[in-house]
């Protein structure tokens, strides 16, 4: 697998994310490596006063276009095939908020594509989250997942 790479999936979804579907989307007999990342809602946050019970994600109307652009950049930079989705709506503890799969001929490129994509999502994707604590306290967090 050499060349510019490709994007198999790049979407914003209100539906639960399917890790297996992302791995299947990057499956390629030329790929010697597959890397995946699943970002899940956790029950705590350093800024929270108590237990976190949910995250509510809201996306800008251009978010899917931005996500596709970020995926294209990571794929091209590393000659990988990538699949990525970000959830919106209310997610409970344990729910997947972000799923990324990357495949390439060699492991270094696969890891690098996956890492670049999640870091770029955190910095650049116009998605905001509202963190909800067990006592009902809620706080908005910045751009990214």
mmCIF file of N, CA and C in Angstrom:
data_model
loop_
_atom_site.group_PDB
_atom_site.id
_atom_site.type_symbol
_atom_site.label_atom_id
_atom_site.label_comp_id
_atom_site.label_asym_id
_atom_site.label_seq_id
_atom_site.Cartn_x
_atom_site.Cartn_y
_atom_site.Cartn_z
ATOM 1 N N UNK A 1 0.839 -1.176 0.000
ATOM 2 C CA UNK A 1 0.000 0.000 0.000
ATOM 3 C C UNK A 1 0.880 1.234 0.000
ATOM 4 N N UNK A 2 0.934 1.866 -1.086
ATOM 5 C CA UNK A 2 1.653 3.131 -1.166
ATOM 6 C C UNK A 2 0.751 4.137 -1.837
ATOM 7 N N UNK A 3 1.176 5.369 -1.857
ATOM 8 C CA UNK A 3 0.391 6.376 -2.544
ATOM 9 C C UNK A 3 -0.249 7.338 -1.578
ATOM 10 N N UNK A 4 -1.295 7.980 -2.071
ATOM 11 C CA UNK A 4 -1.905 9.088 -1.352
ATOM 12 C C UNK A 4 -2.818 8.663 -0.218
ATOM 13 N N UNK A 5 -3.178 7.414 -0.139
ATOM 14 C CA UNK A 5 -4.117 6.975 0.881
ATOM 15 C C UNK A 5 -5.546 7.238 0.440
ATOM 16 N N UNK A 6 -6.490 6.804 1.266
ATOM 17 C CA UNK A 6 -7.886 7.044 0.932
ATOM 18 C C UNK A 6 -8.725 7.060 2.198
ATOM 19 N N UNK A 7 -9.899 7.658 2.077
ATOM 20 C CA UNK A 7 -10.845 7.730 3.183
ATOM 21 C C UNK A 7 -12.011 6.809 2.857
ATOM 22 N N UNK A 8 -12.243 5.831 3.705
ATOM 23 C CA UNK A 8 -13.335 4.880 3.508
ATOM 24 C C UNK A 8 -14.626 5.369 4.164
ATOM 25 N N UNK A 9 -14.505 5.996 5.320
ATOM 26 C CA UNK A 9 -15.654 6.534 6.062
ATOM 27 C C UNK A 9 -15.201 7.831 6.728
ATOM 28 N N UNK A 10 -16.052 8.846 6.671
ATOM 29 C CA UNK A 10 -15.835 10.080 7.436
ATOM 30 C C UNK A 10 -17.220 10.656 7.695
ATOM 31 N N UNK A 11 -17.754 10.401 8.898
ATOM 32 C CA UNK A 11 -19.121 10.864 9.144
ATOM 33 C C UNK A 11 -19.360 11.270 10.588
ATOM 34 N N UNK A 12 -20.332 12.144 10.715
ATOM 35 C CA UNK A 12 -20.883 12.541 12.000
ATOM 36 C C UNK A 12 -22.186 11.761 12.114
ATOM 37 N N UNK A 13 -22.419 11.121 13.261
ATOM 38 C CA UNK A 13 -23.572 10.229 13.382
ATOM 39 C C UNK A 13 -24.290 10.385 14.710
ATOM 40 N N UNK A 14 -25.585 10.361 14.655
ATOM 41 C CA UNK A 14 -26.398 10.336 15.867
ATOM 42 C C UNK A 14 -26.622 8.900 16.343
ATOM 43 N N UNK A 15 -26.237 7.942 15.530
ATOM 44 C CA UNK A 15 -26.408 6.516 15.845
ATOM 45 C C UNK A 15 -25.160 5.959 16.516
ATOM 46 N N UNK A 16 -25.300 4.888 17.304
ATOM 47 C CA UNK A 16 -24.113 4.257 17.909
ATOM 48 C C UNK A 16 -23.080 3.876 16.845
ATOM 49 N N UNK A 17 -21.812 3.998 17.209
ATOM 50 C CA UNK A 17 -20.730 3.728 16.272
ATOM 51 C C UNK A 17 -20.344 2.255 16.315
ATOM 52 N N UNK A 18 -20.062 1.710 15.143
ATOM 53 C CA UNK A 18 -19.758 0.291 14.983
ATOM 54 C C UNK A 18 -18.266 0.123 14.663
ATOM 55 N N UNK A 19 -17.501 -0.317 15.648
ATOM 56 C CA UNK A 19 -16.062 -0.496 15.473
ATOM 57 C C UNK A 19 -15.777 -1.501 14.365
ATOM 58 N N UNK A 20 -16.505 -2.611 14.338
ATOM 59 C CA UNK A 20 -16.285 -3.650 13.327
ATOM 60 C C UNK A 20 -16.497 -3.109 11.913
ATOM 61 N N UNK A 21 -17.476 -2.239 11.734
ATOM 62 C CA UNK A 21 -17.732 -1.659 10.410
ATOM 63 C C UNK A 21 -16.557 -0.784 9.965
ATOM 64 N N UNK A 22 -15.945 -0.077 10.904
ATOM 65 C CA UNK A 22 -14.788 0.751 10.568
ATOM 66 C C UNK A 22 -13.589 -0.119 10.196
ATOM 67 N N UNK A 23 -13.374 -1.181 10.951
ATOM 68 C CA UNK A 23 -12.277 -2.102 10.617
ATOM 69 C C UNK A 23 -12.517 -2.761 9.266
ATOM 70 N N UNK A 24 -13.738 -3.148 8.980
ATOM 71 C CA UNK A 24 -14.066 -3.758 7.687
ATOM 72 C C UNK A 24 -13.853 -2.768 6.545
ATOM 73 N N UNK A 25 -14.125 -1.505 6.782
ATOM 74 C CA UNK A 25 -13.987 -0.485 5.743
ATOM 75 C C UNK A 25 -12.538 -0.267 5.318
ATOM 76 N N UNK A 26 -11.585 -0.532 6.207
ATOM 77 C CA UNK A 26 -10.171 -0.346 5.862
ATOM 78 C C UNK A 26 -9.480 -1.656 5.507
ATOM 79 N N UNK A 27 -10.201 -2.748 5.546
ATOM 80 C CA UNK A 27 -9.625 -4.060 5.236
ATOM 81 C C UNK A 27 -9.084 -4.066 3.801
ATOM 82 N N UNK A 28 -7.856 -4.492 3.667
ATOM 83 C CA UNK A 28 -7.192 -4.475 2.362
ATOM 84 C C UNK A 28 -6.099 -5.542 2.393
ATOM 85 N N UNK A 29 -6.049 -6.422 1.390
ATOM 86 C CA UNK A 29 -5.026 -7.471 1.401
ATOM 87 C C UNK A 29 -3.601 -6.931 1.315
ATOM 88 N N UNK A 30 -3.440 -5.671 0.909
ATOM 89 C CA UNK A 30 -2.109 -5.066 0.843
ATOM 90 C C UNK A 30 -1.675 -4.490 2.183
ATOM 91 N N UNK A 31 -2.605 -4.412 3.132
ATOM 92 C CA UNK A 31 -2.305 -3.811 4.439
ATOM 93 C C UNK A 31 -1.711 -4.851 5.379
ATOM 94 N N UNK A 32 -0.562 -4.537 5.914
ATOM 95 C CA UNK A 32 0.055 -5.398 6.909
ATOM 96 C C UNK A 32 -0.242 -4.941 8.323
ATOM 97 N N UNK A 33 -0.895 -3.783 8.443
ATOM 98 C CA UNK A 33 -1.167 -3.230 9.773
ATOM 99 C C UNK A 33 -2.523 -2.537 9.783
ATOM 100 N N UNK A 34 -3.231 -2.742 10.872
ATOM 101 C CA UNK A 34 -4.468 -2.011 11.159
ATOM 102 C C UNK A 34 -4.358 -1.476 12.578
ATOM 103 N N UNK A 35 -4.706 -0.226 12.727
ATOM 104 C CA UNK A 35 -4.718 0.397 14.044
ATOM 105 C C UNK A 35 -6.103 0.964 14.262
ATOM 106 N N UNK A 36 -6.591 0.835 15.488
ATOM 107 C CA UNK A 36 -7.900 1.427 15.774
ATOM 108 C C UNK A 36 -7.820 2.237 17.061
ATOM 109 N N UNK A 37 -8.739 3.200 17.150
ATOM 110 C CA UNK A 37 -8.873 4.020 18.338
ATOM 111 C C UNK A 37 -10.359 4.171 18.617
ATOM 112 N N UNK A 38 -10.737 3.962 19.873
ATOM 113 C CA UNK A 38 -12.115 4.190 20.296
ATOM 114 C C UNK A 38 -12.062 5.143 21.477
ATOM 115 N N UNK A 39 -12.654 6.305 21.307
ATOM 116 C CA UNK A 39 -12.773 7.272 22.396
ATOM 117 C C UNK A 39 -14.123 7.092 23.054
ATOM 118 N N UNK A 40 -14.128 6.760 24.329
ATOM 119 C CA UNK A 40 -15.366 6.466 25.060
ATOM 120 C C UNK A 40 -15.628 7.518 26.134
ATOM 121 N N UNK A 41 -16.894 7.640 26.494
ATOM 122 C CA UNK A 41 -17.292 8.517 27.595
ATOM 123 C C UNK A 41 -16.855 7.836 28.891
ATOM 124 N N UNK A 42 -16.111 8.578 29.708
ATOM 125 C CA UNK A 42 -15.657 8.027 30.988
ATOM 126 C C UNK A 42 -16.465 8.645 32.130
ATOM 127 N N UNK A 43 -16.382 8.033 33.282
ATOM 128 C CA UNK A 43 -17.199 8.451 34.428
ATOM 129 C C UNK A 43 -16.555 9.537 35.284
ATOM 130 N N UNK A 44 -15.448 10.115 34.817
ATOM 131 C CA UNK A 44 -14.769 11.150 35.594
ATOM 132 C C UNK A 44 -14.070 12.128 34.659
ATOM 133 N N UNK A 45 -13.748 13.283 35.208
ATOM 134 C CA UNK A 45 -13.004 14.296 34.485
ATOM 135 C C UNK A 45 -12.295 15.150 35.535
ATOM 136 N N UNK A 46 -11.066 15.551 35.279
ATOM 137 C CA UNK A 46 -10.347 16.355 36.275
ATOM 138 C C UNK A 46 -11.066 17.650 36.655
ATOM 139 N N UNK A 47 -11.851 18.211 35.747
ATOM 140 C CA UNK A 47 -12.559 19.465 36.013
ATOM 141 C C UNK A 47 -13.919 19.249 36.674
ATOM 142 N N UNK A 48 -14.375 18.011 36.745
ATOM 143 C CA UNK A 48 -15.698 17.730 37.307
ATOM 144 C C UNK A 48 -15.632 17.659 38.830
ATOM 145 N N UNK A 49 -16.690 18.142 39.468
ATOM 146 C CA UNK A 49 -16.770 18.080 40.927
ATOM 147 C C UNK A 49 -17.256 16.741 41.427
ATOM 148 N N UNK A 50 -17.867 15.964 40.536
ATOM 149 C CA UNK A 50 -18.404 14.655 40.908
ATOM 150 C C UNK A 50 -18.341 13.709 39.724
ATOM 151 N N UNK A 51 -19.106 12.631 39.830
ATOM 152 C CA UNK A 51 -19.117 11.622 38.774
ATOM 153 C C UNK A 51 -19.756 12.174 37.502
ATOM 154 N N UNK A 52 -19.159 11.860 36.372
ATOM 155 C CA UNK A 52 -19.715 12.217 35.071
ATOM 156 C C UNK A 52 -20.680 11.109 34.661
ATOM 157 N N UNK A 53 -21.890 11.494 34.232
ATOM 158 C CA UNK A 53 -22.887 10.494 33.825
ATOM 159 C C UNK A 53 -23.187 10.529 32.331
ATOM 160 N N UNK A 54 -22.842 11.629 31.660
ATOM 161 C CA UNK A 54 -23.125 11.725 30.229
ATOM 162 C C UNK A 54 -22.327 12.860 29.604
ATOM 163 N N UNK A 55 -22.157 12.762 28.292
ATOM 164 C CA UNK A 55 -21.653 13.859 27.483
ATOM 165 C C UNK A 55 -22.682 14.091 26.385
ATOM 166 N N UNK A 56 -22.981 15.353 26.132
ATOM 167 C CA UNK A 56 -23.911 15.717 25.066
ATOM 168 C C UNK A 56 -23.109 16.451 23.998
ATOM 169 N N UNK A 57 -22.963 15.816 22.816
ATOM 170 C CA UNK A 57 -22.174 16.384 21.729
ATOM 171 C C UNK A 57 -23.061 17.125 20.743
ATOM 172 N N UNK A 58 -22.605 18.307 20.337
ATOM 173 C CA UNK A 58 -23.278 19.120 19.334
ATOM 174 C C UNK A 58 -22.260 19.449 18.250
ATOM 175 N N UNK A 59 -22.661 19.330 16.984
ATOM 176 C CA UNK A 59 -21.755 19.578 15.870
ATOM 177 C C UNK A 59 -22.222 20.771 15.041
ATOM 178 N N UNK A 60 -21.269 21.527 14.549
ATOM 179 C CA UNK A 60 -21.531 22.584 13.576
ATOM 180 C C UNK A 60 -22.013 21.913 12.281
ATOM 181 N N UNK A 61 -22.849 22.572 11.488
ATOM 182 C CA UNK A 61 -23.314 21.970 10.225
ATOM 183 C C UNK A 61 -22.187 21.564 9.269
ATOM 184 N N UNK A 62 -21.028 22.200 9.364
ATOM 185 C CA UNK A 62 -19.893 21.847 8.505
ATOM 186 C C UNK A 62 -19.010 20.752 9.086
ATOM 187 N N UNK A 63 -19.365 20.202 10.224
ATOM 188 C CA UNK A 63 -18.479 19.259 10.919
ATOM 189 C C UNK A 63 -18.127 18.043 10.068
ATOM 190 N N UNK A 64 -19.075 17.487 9.350
ATOM 191 C CA UNK A 64 -18.766 16.295 8.554
ATOM 192 C C UNK A 64 -17.778 16.625 7.431
ATOM 193 N N UNK A 65 -17.920 17.787 6.828
ATOM 194 C CA UNK A 65 -16.982 18.213 5.792
ATOM 195 C C UNK A 65 -15.583 18.391 6.390
ATOM 196 N N UNK A 66 -15.508 19.000 7.562
ATOM 197 C CA UNK A 66 -14.213 19.183 8.237
ATOM 198 C C UNK A 66 -13.610 17.824 8.592
ATOM 199 N N UNK A 67 -14.430 16.905 9.100
ATOM 200 C CA UNK A 67 -13.943 15.573 9.455
ATOM 201 C C UNK A 67 -13.371 14.869 8.230
ATOM 202 N N UNK A 68 -14.052 14.977 7.098
ATOM 203 C CA UNK A 68 -13.553 14.363 5.863
ATOM 204 C C UNK A 68 -12.206 14.961 5.466
ATOM 205 N N UNK A 69 -12.060 16.259 5.615
ATOM 206 C CA UNK A 69 -10.807 16.925 5.287
ATOM 207 C C UNK A 69 -9.666 16.466 6.200
ATOM 208 N N UNK A 70 -9.964 16.343 7.489
ATOM 209 C CA UNK A 70 -8.955 15.850 8.436
ATOM 210 C C UNK A 70 -8.557 14.415 8.102
ATOM 211 N N UNK A 71 -9.541 13.596 7.743
ATOM 212 C CA UNK A 71 -9.267 12.199 7.379
ATOM 213 C C UNK A 71 -8.436 12.125 6.103
ATOM 214 N N UNK A 72 -8.765 12.968 5.124
ATOM 215 C CA UNK A 72 -7.990 12.988 3.874
ATOM 216 C C UNK A 72 -6.541 13.372 4.135
ATOM 217 N N UNK A 73 -6.340 14.336 5.013
ATOM 218 C CA UNK A 73 -4.979 14.774 5.335
ATOM 219 C C UNK A 73 -4.187 13.650 6.007
ATOM 220 N N UNK A 74 -4.774 12.979 6.998
ATOM 221 C CA UNK A 74 -4.077 11.884 7.686
ATOM 222 C C UNK A 74 -3.789 10.730 6.730
ATOM 223 N N UNK A 75 -4.751 10.408 5.881
ATOM 224 C CA UNK A 75 -4.561 9.322 4.916
ATOM 225 C C UNK A 75 -3.423 9.655 3.956
ATOM 226 N N UNK A 76 -3.430 10.871 3.433
ATOM 227 C CA UNK A 76 -2.396 11.281 2.484
ATOM 228 C C UNK A 76 -1.020 11.368 3.139
ATOM 229 N N UNK A 77 -0.975 11.914 4.340
ATOM 230 C CA UNK A 77 0.312 12.076 5.029
ATOM 231 C C UNK A 77 0.996 10.746 5.306
ATOM 232 N N UNK A 78 0.209 9.682 5.455
ATOM 233 C CA UNK A 78 0.777 8.404 5.878
ATOM 234 C C UNK A 78 0.512 7.255 4.910
ATOM 235 N N UNK A 79 -0.059 7.539 3.737
ATOM 236 C CA UNK A 79 -0.326 6.487 2.760
ATOM 237 C C UNK A 79 -1.220 5.403 3.318
ATOM 238 N N UNK A 80 -2.221 5.810 4.104
ATOM 239 C CA UNK A 80 -3.094 4.858 4.790
ATOM 240 C C UNK A 80 -4.528 4.966 4.281
ATOM 241 N N UNK A 81 -5.290 3.948 4.582
ATOM 242 C CA UNK A 81 -6.737 4.002 4.408
ATOM 243 C C UNK A 81 -7.317 4.256 5.787
ATOM 244 N N UNK A 82 -8.218 5.231 5.899
ATOM 245 C CA UNK A 82 -8.790 5.558 7.200
ATOM 246 C C UNK A 82 -10.311 5.551 7.153
ATOM 247 N N UNK A 83 -10.883 5.235 8.299
ATOM 248 C CA UNK A 83 -12.330 5.302 8.508
ATOM 249 C C UNK A 83 -12.527 5.960 9.864
ATOM 250 N N UNK A 84 -13.395 6.979 9.914
ATOM 251 C CA UNK A 84 -13.584 7.725 11.155
ATOM 252 C C UNK A 84 -15.024 8.194 11.273
ATOM 253 N N UNK A 85 -15.546 8.115 12.490
ATOM 254 C CA UNK A 85 -16.870 8.650 12.794
ATOM 255 C C UNK A 85 -16.841 9.299 14.161
ATOM 256 N N UNK A 86 -17.666 10.345 14.314
ATOM 257 C CA UNK A 86 -17.833 11.025 15.598
ATOM 258 C C UNK A 86 -19.316 11.081 15.902
ATOM 259 N N UNK A 87 -19.682 10.716 17.107
ATOM 260 C CA UNK A 87 -21.083 10.741 17.553
ATOM 261 C C UNK A 87 -21.514 12.136 17.938
ATOM 262 N N UNK A 88 -22.798 12.386 17.816
ATOM 263 C CA UNK A 88 -23.447 13.568 18.366
ATOM 264 C C UNK A 88 -24.653 13.097 19.159
ATOM 265 N N UNK A 89 -25.154 13.973 20.004
ATOM 266 C CA UNK A 89 -26.279 13.622 20.861
ATOM 267 C C UNK A 89 -25.793 13.285 22.261
ATOM 268 N N UNK A 90 -26.697 12.710 23.056
ATOM 269 C CA UNK A 90 -26.365 12.355 24.445
ATOM 270 C C UNK A 90 -25.789 10.946 24.499
ATOM 271 N N UNK A 91 -24.601 10.837 25.094
ATOM 272 C CA UNK A 91 -23.914 9.561 25.230
ATOM 273 C C UNK A 91 -23.698 9.276 26.704
ATOM 274 N N UNK A 92 -23.955 8.050 27.104
ATOM 275 C CA UNK A 92 -23.724 7.631 28.474
ATOM 276 C C UNK A 92 -22.314 7.109 28.668
ATOM 277 N N UNK A 93 -21.957 6.898 29.909
ATOM 278 C CA UNK A 93 -20.641 6.351 30.242
ATOM 279 C C UNK A 93 -20.458 5.016 29.503
ATOM 280 N N UNK A 94 -19.315 4.886 28.847
ATOM 281 C CA UNK A 94 -18.992 3.676 28.093
ATOM 282 C C UNK A 94 -19.319 3.757 26.617
ATOM 283 N N UNK A 95 -20.175 4.694 26.225
ATOM 284 C CA UNK A 95 -20.514 4.831 24.809
ATOM 285 C C UNK A 95 -19.313 5.344 24.020
ATOM 286 N N UNK A 96 -19.190 4.876 22.777
ATOM 287 C CA UNK A 96 -18.117 5.339 21.892
ATOM 288 C C UNK A 96 -18.493 6.686 21.298
ATOM 289 N N UNK A 97 -17.624 7.670 21.497
ATOM 290 C CA UNK A 97 -17.832 9.004 20.944
ATOM 291 C C UNK A 97 -17.087 9.177 19.619
ATOM 292 N N UNK A 98 -15.946 8.514 19.483
ATOM 293 C CA UNK A 98 -15.128 8.583 18.272
ATOM 294 C C UNK A 98 -14.601 7.188 17.976
ATOM 295 N N UNK A 99 -14.644 6.808 16.692
ATOM 296 C CA UNK A 99 -14.027 5.560 16.251
ATOM 297 C C UNK A 99 -13.157 5.874 15.041
ATOM 298 N N UNK A 100 -11.918 5.392 15.089
ATOM 299 C CA UNK A 100 -10.986 5.549 13.977
ATOM 300 C C UNK A 100 -10.370 4.186 13.682
ATOM 301 N N UNK A 101 -10.277 3.848 12.410
ATOM 302 C CA UNK A 101 -9.508 2.687 11.966
ATOM 303 C C UNK A 101 -8.576 3.171 10.862
ATOM 304 N N UNK A 102 -7.344 2.704 10.900
ATOM 305 C CA UNK A 102 -6.356 3.056 9.877
ATOM 306 C C UNK A 102 -5.628 1.789 9.465
ATOM 307 N N UNK A 103 -5.402 1.648 8.174
ATOM 308 C CA UNK A 103 -4.671 0.493 7.651
ATOM 309 C C UNK A 103 -3.599 0.979 6.684
ATOM 310 N N UNK A 104 -2.451 0.328 6.751
ATOM 311 C CA UNK A 104 -1.345 0.656 5.863
ATOM 312 C C UNK A 104 -0.469 -0.577 5.683
ATOM 313 N N UNK A 105 0.489 -0.448 4.809
ATOM 314 C CA UNK A 105 1.390 -1.576 4.564
ATOM 315 C C UNK A 105 2.206 -1.924 5.802
ATOM 316 N N UNK A 106 2.566 -0.910 6.577
ATOM 317 C CA UNK A 106 3.430 -1.113 7.740
ATOM 318 C C UNK A 106 2.844 -0.445 8.980
ATOM 319 N N UNK A 107 3.205 -0.936 10.153
ATOM 320 C CA UNK A 107 2.608 -0.464 11.405
ATOM 321 C C UNK A 107 2.891 1.007 11.703
ATOM 322 N N UNK A 108 4.068 1.488 11.407
ATOM 323 C CA UNK A 108 4.398 2.876 11.744
ATOM 324 C C UNK A 108 3.419 3.851 11.101
ATOM 325 N N UNK A 109 3.115 3.633 9.834
ATOM 326 C CA UNK A 109 2.199 4.527 9.120
ATOM 327 C C UNK A 109 0.778 4.408 9.656
ATOM 328 N N UNK A 110 0.378 3.199 10.002
ATOM 329 C CA UNK A 110 -0.970 2.979 10.535
ATOM 330 C C UNK A 110 -1.145 3.683 11.878
ATOM 331 N N UNK A 111 -0.185 3.501 12.775
ATOM 332 C CA UNK A 111 -0.233 4.192 14.072
ATOM 333 C C UNK A 111 -0.208 5.710 13.881
ATOM 334 N N UNK A 112 0.664 6.172 13.003
ATOM 335 C CA UNK A 112 0.807 7.618 12.795
ATOM 336 C C UNK A 112 -0.477 8.229 12.228
ATOM 337 N N UNK A 113 -1.113 7.563 11.301
ATOM 338 C CA UNK A 113 -2.360 8.081 10.723
ATOM 339 C C UNK A 113 -3.456 8.160 11.780
ATOM 340 N N UNK A 114 -3.562 7.123 12.582
ATOM 341 C CA UNK A 114 -4.576 7.083 13.633
ATOM 342 C C UNK A 114 -4.324 8.188 14.660
ATOM 343 N N UNK A 115 -3.107 8.327 15.087
ATOM 344 C CA UNK A 115 -2.771 9.354 16.087
ATOM 345 C C UNK A 115 -2.976 10.759 15.534
ATOM 346 N N UNK A 116 -2.509 10.999 14.327
ATOM 347 C CA UNK A 116 -2.686 12.319 13.723
ATOM 348 C C UNK A 116 -4.164 12.672 13.639
ATOM 349 N N UNK A 117 -4.966 11.720 13.221
ATOM 350 C CA UNK A 117 -6.391 11.994 13.047
ATOM 351 C C UNK A 117 -7.074 12.329 14.370
ATOM 352 N N UNK A 118 -6.814 11.599 15.442
ATOM 353 C CA UNK A 118 -7.477 11.926 16.708
ATOM 354 C C UNK A 118 -6.967 13.258 17.251
ATOM 355 N N UNK A 119 -5.691 13.554 17.098
ATOM 356 C CA UNK A 119 -5.170 14.839 17.570
ATOM 357 C C UNK A 119 -5.757 15.997 16.766
ATOM 358 N N UNK A 120 -5.887 15.831 15.453
ATOM 359 C CA UNK A 120 -6.487 16.864 14.613
ATOM 360 C C UNK A 120 -7.969 17.052 14.948
ATOM 361 N N UNK A 121 -8.670 15.962 15.230
ATOM 362 C CA UNK A 121 -10.077 16.053 15.639
ATOM 363 C C UNK A 121 -10.193 16.886 16.912
ATOM 364 N N UNK A 122 -9.360 16.591 17.886
ATOM 365 C CA UNK A 122 -9.411 17.319 19.160
ATOM 366 C C UNK A 122 -9.167 18.813 18.959
ATOM 367 N N UNK A 123 -8.289 19.168 18.035
ATOM 368 C CA UNK A 123 -7.942 20.576 17.808
ATOM 369 C C UNK A 123 -8.882 21.303 16.852
ATOM 370 N N UNK A 124 -9.389 20.603 15.820
ATOM 371 C CA UNK A 124 -9.997 21.304 14.694
ATOM 372 C C UNK A 124 -11.455 20.982 14.396
ATOM 373 N N UNK A 125 -11.966 19.872 14.869
ATOM 374 C CA UNK A 125 -13.338 19.510 14.514
ATOM 375 C C UNK A 125 -14.334 20.381 15.277
ATOM 376 N N UNK A 126 -15.267 21.041 14.582
ATOM 377 C CA UNK A 126 -16.237 21.893 15.274
ATOM 378 C C UNK A 126 -17.361 21.075 15.927
ATOM 379 N N UNK A 127 -16.969 20.403 16.999
ATOM 380 C CA UNK A 127 -17.889 19.621 17.826
ATOM 381 C C UNK A 127 -17.657 20.057 19.267
ATOM 382 N N UNK A 128 -18.743 20.323 19.972
ATOM 383 C CA UNK A 128 -18.663 20.756 21.357
ATOM 384 C C UNK A 128 -19.351 19.731 22.228
ATOM 385 N N UNK A 129 -18.922 19.655 23.480
ATOM 386 C CA UNK A 129 -19.558 18.711 24.392
ATOM 387 C C UNK A 129 -19.976 19.406 25.671
ATOM 388 N N UNK A 130 -21.099 18.963 26.150
ATOM 389 C CA UNK A 130 -21.622 19.418 27.441
ATOM 390 C C UNK A 130 -21.488 18.230 28.381
ATOM 391 N N UNK A 131 -20.699 18.404 29.422
ATOM 392 C CA UNK A 131 -20.445 17.334 30.383
ATOM 393 C C UNK A 131 -21.478 17.408 31.504
ATOM 394 N N UNK A 132 -22.161 16.291 31.748
ATOM 395 C CA UNK A 132 -23.218 16.239 32.752
ATOM 396 C C UNK A 132 -22.753 15.373 33.917
ATOM 397 N N UNK A 133 -22.842 15.940 35.137
ATOM 398 C CA UNK A 133 -22.444 15.208 36.335
ATOM 399 C C UNK A 133 -23.664 14.630 37.044
ATOM 400 N N UNK A 134 -23.421 13.698 37.942
ATOM 401 C CA UNK A 134 -24.493 12.979 38.639
ATOM 402 C C UNK A 134 -25.448 13.904 39.388
ATOM 403 N N UNK A 135 -24.940 15.027 39.891
ATOM 404 C CA UNK A 135 -25.802 15.952 40.638
ATOM 405 C C UNK A 135 -26.552 16.930 39.736
ATOM 406 N N UNK A 136 -26.418 16.764 38.421
ATOM 407 C CA UNK A 136 -27.096 17.634 37.471
ATOM 408 C C UNK A 136 -26.260 18.800 36.989
ATOM 409 N N UNK A 137 -25.111 19.026 37.614
ATOM 410 C CA UNK A 137 -24.208 20.084 37.168
ATOM 411 C C UNK A 137 -23.765 19.778 35.745
ATOM 412 N N UNK A 138 -23.705 20.805 34.910
ATOM 413 C CA UNK A 138 -23.262 20.625 33.529
ATOM 414 C C UNK A 138 -22.309 21.737 33.136
ATOM 415 N N UNK A 139 -21.358 21.412 32.302
ATOM 416 C CA UNK A 139 -20.381 22.389 31.828
ATOM 417 C C UNK A 139 -20.061 22.124 30.371
ATOM 418 N N UNK A 140 -19.976 23.187 29.582
ATOM 419 C CA UNK A 140 -19.586 23.074 28.174
ATOM 420 C C UNK A 140 -18.068 22.982 28.083
ATOM 421 N N UNK A 141 -17.616 22.124 27.192
ATOM 422 C CA UNK A 141 -16.186 21.965 26.930
ATOM 423 C C UNK A 141 -15.904 22.511 25.529
ATOM 424 N N UNK A 142 -14.641 22.768 25.219
ATOM 425 C CA UNK A 142 -14.255 23.412 23.964
ATOM 426 C C UNK A 142 -14.399 22.556 22.735
ATOM 427 N N UNK A 143 -13.860 23.067 21.656
ATOM 428 C CA UNK A 143 -13.922 22.409 20.354
ATOM 429 C C UNK A 143 -13.273 21.038 20.435
ATOM 430 N N UNK A 144 -13.762 20.117 19.647
ATOM 431 C CA UNK A 144 -13.173 18.782 19.570
ATOM 432 C C UNK A 144 -13.864 17.791 20.473
ATOM 433 N N UNK A 145 -13.507 16.524 20.292
ATOM 434 C CA UNK A 145 -14.126 15.438 21.034
ATOM 435 C C UNK A 145 -13.361 15.093 22.237
#
